[in-house]
Amino acid sequence: MRRDRRRLLAGTGAALALTLAGCKPRTTESAEGEAGAKAPAGKAEAGELHLYNWNNYLAEDTAKAFEASCRCKLVQDYYSDNEEMLAKLAAGATGYDILVPTGNAVETLIAQGALRELDRSKIKGLANLKPEFRGLFFDPENRYSIPYAYSITLIGYNKEKIEELRLPTDTWALIFEPEHLAKIEGRITVLDSQRELFAAALMYLGHSANETDEGKLKQARELILRAKPYWAAFNASSYIKELTIGNIWVAHGYSNDMFQAAADARNAGRPFSIASSTPKEGAVLAVDNFVLHKTGPRPDLAYEFVNFMLVGENSAQLSNMIGSGNVNGAAMPFIDEVVKSNRAVFPDAEGMKRLQMLKDYGRRERRVLNRLWTEVKVR
């Protein structure tokens, strides 16, 4: 699943002050608390924590504040999709203390025996996690993973243009049905991701996003091929800009990207606004997690980083800057109202029921989907 969807915004002085407030141990109402455990000073001063992370998925101010807190250096490498991260590790990359995989990639890493089992006695702030994000299918006892943030794959659109054309925005029909597509031909992009695009097609057809039946997967392929001539591109990287400047009117993409596109259009004084909608047929929920890789040389600093990010103020920074969904209940008081009230970022209870998380496919299913995806791309 390709996800070039994170963009870094410059932190404000107030944001830095807020983050720095989390550098010292704190007392909370939680039984476990939010305080970050300190590594031995001598080791931390000379240490480096190696984080393999999504592109720009940690605010620069937050990173600096953590370094000041732990008296260590945070070294980040970046990937743009789970497959890239898994492939690099499979090719022999070692030395990463923390990875930030999505749920289905956590499944893969656990099956490979690539992760350290967490020592819960070293983690402070687990009680801050919202109950609905604990014990998820890929790690039911949270033995290996701590949820970090989430996004929803949905539809972003030029509000004025789509309303003028009287097109529906609450359904995947907008990107799959020729009767709608004919009005926006060449002005729509879809994600360059086999799992994401097939998931949208499968849900529109009334199937699970994790459908493995080859016949139903072929139905999804035919739906995609029927719509493909109307699309401008398969695009997982620049659709935010294209939507913001008005080159495209509809984009299949991620909730935090649509949040950013709306802010960019507003700040640029565009004569239109960007809105987003979660289709009634369902959408993909992607929960990203902190996990400790077995080859990481500094698990002590890895625990300190996890503890730091479980502090409510620190966790809130990501939501405020890029509009990511937040799994941390202690963060909610520190998240800007404009973010908290955005139902594409924080769905209500009814909206959450329509969301599905992608699960890892077995070898046979991956082969089938790879073949169907190749057919989609070459035809």
mmCIF file of N, CA, C and O in Angstrom, residues 4-46:
data_model
loop_
_atom_site.group_PDB
_atom_site.id
_atom_site.type_symbol
_atom_site.label_atom_id
_atom_site.label_comp_id
_atom_site.label_asym_id
_atom_site.label_seq_id
_atom_site.Cartn_x
_atom_site.Cartn_y
_atom_site.Cartn_z
ATOM 1 N N ASP A 4 2.362 8.037 0.121
ATOM 2 C CA ASP A 4 3.128 9.281 0.142
ATOM 3 C C ASP A 4 2.193 10.375 0.608
ATOM 4 O O ASP A 4 1.777 11.220 -0.150
ATOM 5 N N ARG A 5 1.830 10.377 1.882
ATOM 6 C CA ARG A 5 0.710 11.202 2.283
ATOM 7 C C ARG A 5 1.019 12.130 3.431
ATOM 8 O O ARG A 5 0.167 12.857 3.881
ATOM 9 N N ARG A 6 2.263 12.131 3.951
ATOM 10 C CA ARG A 6 2.546 12.964 5.097
ATOM 11 C C ARG A 6 3.355 14.186 4.688
ATOM 12 O O ARG A 6 4.311 14.082 3.947
ATOM 13 N N ARG A 7 2.955 15.347 5.199
ATOM 14 C CA ARG A 7 3.671 16.563 4.879
ATOM 15 C C ARG A 7 3.999 17.280 6.177
ATOM 16 O O ARG A 7 3.177 17.399 7.063
ATOM 17 N N LEU A 8 5.218 17.821 6.232
ATOM 18 C CA LEU A 8 5.667 18.482 7.443
ATOM 19 C C LEU A 8 5.361 19.966 7.368
ATOM 20 O O LEU A 8 5.717 20.620 6.401
ATOM 21 N N LEU A 9 4.687 20.492 8.385
ATOM 22 C CA LEU A 9 4.453 21.920 8.488
ATOM 23 C C LEU A 9 5.396 22.480 9.535
ATOM 24 O O LEU A 9 5.728 21.834 10.514
ATOM 25 N N ALA A 10 5.830 23.713 9.337
ATOM 26 C CA ALA A 10 6.719 24.334 10.309
ATOM 27 C C ALA A 10 6.004 24.523 11.621
ATOM 28 O O ALA A 10 4.861 24.977 11.669
ATOM 29 N N GLY A 11 6.667 24.174 12.727
ATOM 30 C CA GLY A 11 6.055 24.354 14.044
ATOM 31 C C GLY A 11 6.114 25.800 14.485
ATOM 32 O O GLY A 11 7.039 26.528 14.144
ATOM 33 N N THR A 12 5.146 26.238 15.239
ATOM 34 C CA THR A 12 5.140 27.589 15.774
ATOM 35 C C THR A 12 5.863 27.613 17.090
ATOM 36 O O THR A 12 6.132 26.592 17.717
ATOM 37 N N GLY A 13 6.183 28.834 17.564
ATOM 38 C CA GLY A 13 6.832 28.958 18.857
ATOM 39 C C GLY A 13 5.972 28.385 19.956
ATOM 40 O O GLY A 13 6.459 27.744 20.881
ATOM 41 N N ALA A 14 4.660 28.593 19.836
ATOM 42 C CA ALA A 14 3.760 28.050 20.856
ATOM 43 C C ALA A 14 3.779 26.545 20.860
ATOM 44 O O ALA A 14 3.742 25.905 21.904
ATOM 45 N N ALA A 15 3.867 25.959 19.646
ATOM 46 C CA ALA A 15 3.903 24.505 19.561
ATOM 47 C C ALA A 15 5.158 23.967 20.216
ATOM 48 O O ALA A 15 5.132 22.953 20.904
ATOM 49 N N LEU A 16 6.281 24.680 19.995
ATOM 50 C CA LEU A 16 7.528 24.225 20.595
ATOM 51 C C LEU A 16 7.432 24.293 22.115
ATOM 52 O O LEU A 16 7.838 23.367 22.818
ATOM 53 N N ALA A 17 6.862 25.380 22.614
ATOM 54 C CA ALA A 17 6.729 25.502 24.064
ATOM 55 C C ALA A 17 5.865 24.390 24.621
ATOM 56 O O ALA A 17 6.148 23.823 25.680
ATOM 57 N N LEU A 18 4.808 24.053 23.896
ATOM 58 C CA LEU A 18 3.912 22.996 24.345
ATOM 59 C C LEU A 18 4.637 21.664 24.377
ATOM 60 O O LEU A 18 4.522 20.889 25.319
ATOM 61 N N THR A 19 5.419 21.384 23.318
ATOM 62 C CA THR A 19 6.140 20.126 23.262
ATOM 63 C C THR A 19 7.186 20.050 24.373
ATOM 64 O O THR A 19 7.361 19.030 25.021
ATOM 65 N N LEU A 20 7.897 21.165 24.562
ATOM 66 C CA LEU A 20 8.922 21.160 25.593
ATOM 67 C C LEU A 20 8.329 20.933 26.972
ATOM 68 O O LEU A 20 8.993 20.409 27.862
ATOM 69 N N ALA A 21 7.062 21.288 27.115
ATOM 70 C CA ALA A 21 6.413 21.052 28.397
ATOM 71 C C ALA A 21 6.335 19.580 28.729
ATOM 72 O O ALA A 21 6.214 19.200 29.894
ATOM 73 N N GLY A 22 6.434 18.739 27.679
ATOM 74 C CA GLY A 22 6.360 17.310 27.910
ATOM 75 C C GLY A 22 7.703 16.668 28.164
ATOM 76 O O GLY A 22 7.796 15.465 28.344
ATOM 77 N N CYS A 23 8.785 17.456 28.173
ATOM 78 C CA CYS A 23 10.120 16.880 28.300
ATOM 79 C C CYS A 23 10.405 16.377 29.705
ATOM 80 O O CYS A 23 11.208 15.490 29.895
ATOM 81 N N LYS A 24 9.795 16.978 30.701
ATOM 82 C CA LYS A 24 10.033 16.572 32.078
ATOM 83 C C LYS A 24 8.961 15.595 32.513
ATOM 84 O O LYS A 24 7.827 15.660 32.039
ATOM 85 N N PRO A 25 9.285 14.682 33.413
ATOM 86 C CA PRO A 25 8.259 13.775 33.915
ATOM 87 C C PRO A 25 7.065 14.563 34.446
ATOM 88 O O PRO A 25 7.225 15.590 35.095
ATOM 89 N N ARG A 26 5.858 14.046 34.167
ATOM 90 C CA ARG A 26 4.642 14.727 34.553
ATOM 91 C C ARG A 26 3.776 13.791 35.390
ATOM 92 O O ARG A 26 3.865 12.583 35.301
ATOM 93 N N THR A 27 2.906 14.396 36.178
ATOM 94 C CA THR A 27 1.936 13.617 36.943
ATOM 95 C C THR A 27 0.591 13.761 36.279
ATOM 96 O O THR A 27 0.180 14.864 35.945
ATOM 97 N N THR A 28 -0.099 12.649 36.037
ATOM 98 C CA THR A 28 -1.398 12.691 35.388
ATOM 99 C C THR A 28 -2.401 11.944 36.233
ATOM 100 O O THR A 28 -2.058 11.290 37.225
ATOM 101 N N GLU A 29 -3.661 12.021 35.815
ATOM 102 C CA GLU A 29 -4.708 11.301 36.523
ATOM 103 C C GLU A 29 -4.664 9.812 36.200
ATOM 104 O O GLU A 29 -5.240 8.998 36.889
ATOM 105 N N SER A 30 -3.957 9.479 35.090
ATOM 106 C CA SER A 30 -3.853 8.085 34.707
ATOM 107 C C SER A 30 -3.052 7.318 35.744
ATOM 108 O O SER A 30 -2.052 7.802 36.271
ATOM 109 N N ALA A 31 -3.456 6.082 36.000
ATOM 110 C CA ALA A 31 -2.728 5.252 36.958
ATOM 111 C C ALA A 31 -1.315 5.002 36.475
ATOM 112 O O ALA A 31 -0.384 4.887 37.251
ATOM 113 N N GLU A 32 -1.134 4.912 35.115
ATOM 114 C CA GLU A 32 0.183 4.634 34.590
ATOM 115 C C GLU A 32 0.975 5.905 34.371
ATOM 116 O O GLU A 32 2.188 5.890 34.306
ATOM 117 N N GLY A 33 0.278 7.049 34.185
ATOM 118 C CA GLY A 33 0.961 8.309 33.974
ATOM 119 C C GLY A 33 1.455 8.464 32.568
ATOM 120 O O GLY A 33 1.302 7.595 31.733
ATOM 121 N N GLU A 34 2.057 9.631 32.287
ATOM 122 C CA GLU A 34 2.560 9.938 30.952
ATOM 123 C C GLU A 34 4.060 10.169 30.961
ATOM 124 O O GLU A 34 4.644 10.495 29.950
ATOM 125 N N ALA A 35 4.711 10.060 32.086
ATOM 126 C CA ALA A 35 6.106 10.455 32.183
ATOM 127 C C ALA A 35 6.984 9.593 31.312
ATOM 128 O O ALA A 35 6.799 8.404 31.185
ATOM 129 N N GLY A 36 8.004 10.198 30.722
ATOM 130 C CA GLY A 36 8.959 9.450 29.926
ATOM 131 C C GLY A 36 10.070 8.930 30.807
ATOM 132 O O GLY A 36 10.663 9.670 31.592
ATOM 133 N N ALA A 37 10.390 7.648 30.697
ATOM 134 C CA ALA A 37 11.460 7.071 31.496
ATOM 135 C C ALA A 37 12.807 7.532 30.973
ATOM 136 O O ALA A 37 13.056 7.497 29.779
ATOM 137 N N LYS A 38 13.682 7.948 31.855
ATOM 138 C CA LYS A 38 14.986 8.450 31.463
ATOM 139 C C LYS A 38 15.996 7.309 31.322
ATOM 140 O O LYS A 38 16.094 6.447 32.176
ATOM 141 N N ALA A 39 16.737 7.331 30.223
ATOM 142 C CA ALA A 39 17.851 6.401 30.090
ATOM 143 C C ALA A 39 19.003 6.924 30.931
ATOM 144 O O ALA A 39 19.059 8.112 31.237
ATOM 145 N N PRO A 40 19.937 6.065 31.324
ATOM 146 C CA PRO A 40 21.107 6.540 32.069
ATOM 147 C C PRO A 40 21.787 7.669 31.324
ATOM 148 O O PRO A 40 22.031 7.581 30.115
ATOM 149 N N ALA A 41 22.101 8.750 32.032
ATOM 150 C CA ALA A 41 22.579 9.968 31.369
ATOM 151 C C ALA A 41 23.807 9.728 30.506
ATOM 152 O O ALA A 41 23.902 10.220 29.392
ATOM 153 N N GLY A 42 24.766 8.954 31.026
ATOM 154 C CA GLY A 42 25.986 8.747 30.266
ATOM 155 C C GLY A 42 25.743 8.060 28.939
ATOM 156 O O GLY A 42 26.296 8.421 27.924
ATOM 157 N N LYS A 43 24.856 7.056 28.947
ATOM 158 C CA LYS A 43 24.554 6.322 27.725
ATOM 159 C C LYS A 43 23.754 7.191 26.765
ATOM 160 O O LYS A 43 23.975 7.190 25.573
ATOM 161 N N ALA A 44 22.779 7.955 27.301
ATOM 162 C CA ALA A 44 21.905 8.745 26.445
ATOM 163 C C ALA A 44 22.660 9.853 25.752
ATOM 164 O O ALA A 44 22.382 10.193 24.621
ATOM 165 N N GLU A 45 23.628 10.472 26.462
ATOM 166 C CA GLU A 45 24.366 11.581 25.873
ATOM 167 C C GLU A 45 25.113 11.140 24.620
ATOM 168 O O GLU A 45 25.237 11.897 23.670
ATOM 169 N N ALA A 46 25.614 9.942 24.609
ATOM 170 C CA ALA A 46 26.396 9.456 23.478
ATOM 171 C C ALA A 46 25.549 8.654 22.502
ATOM 172 O O ALA A 46 26.039 8.188 21.497
#
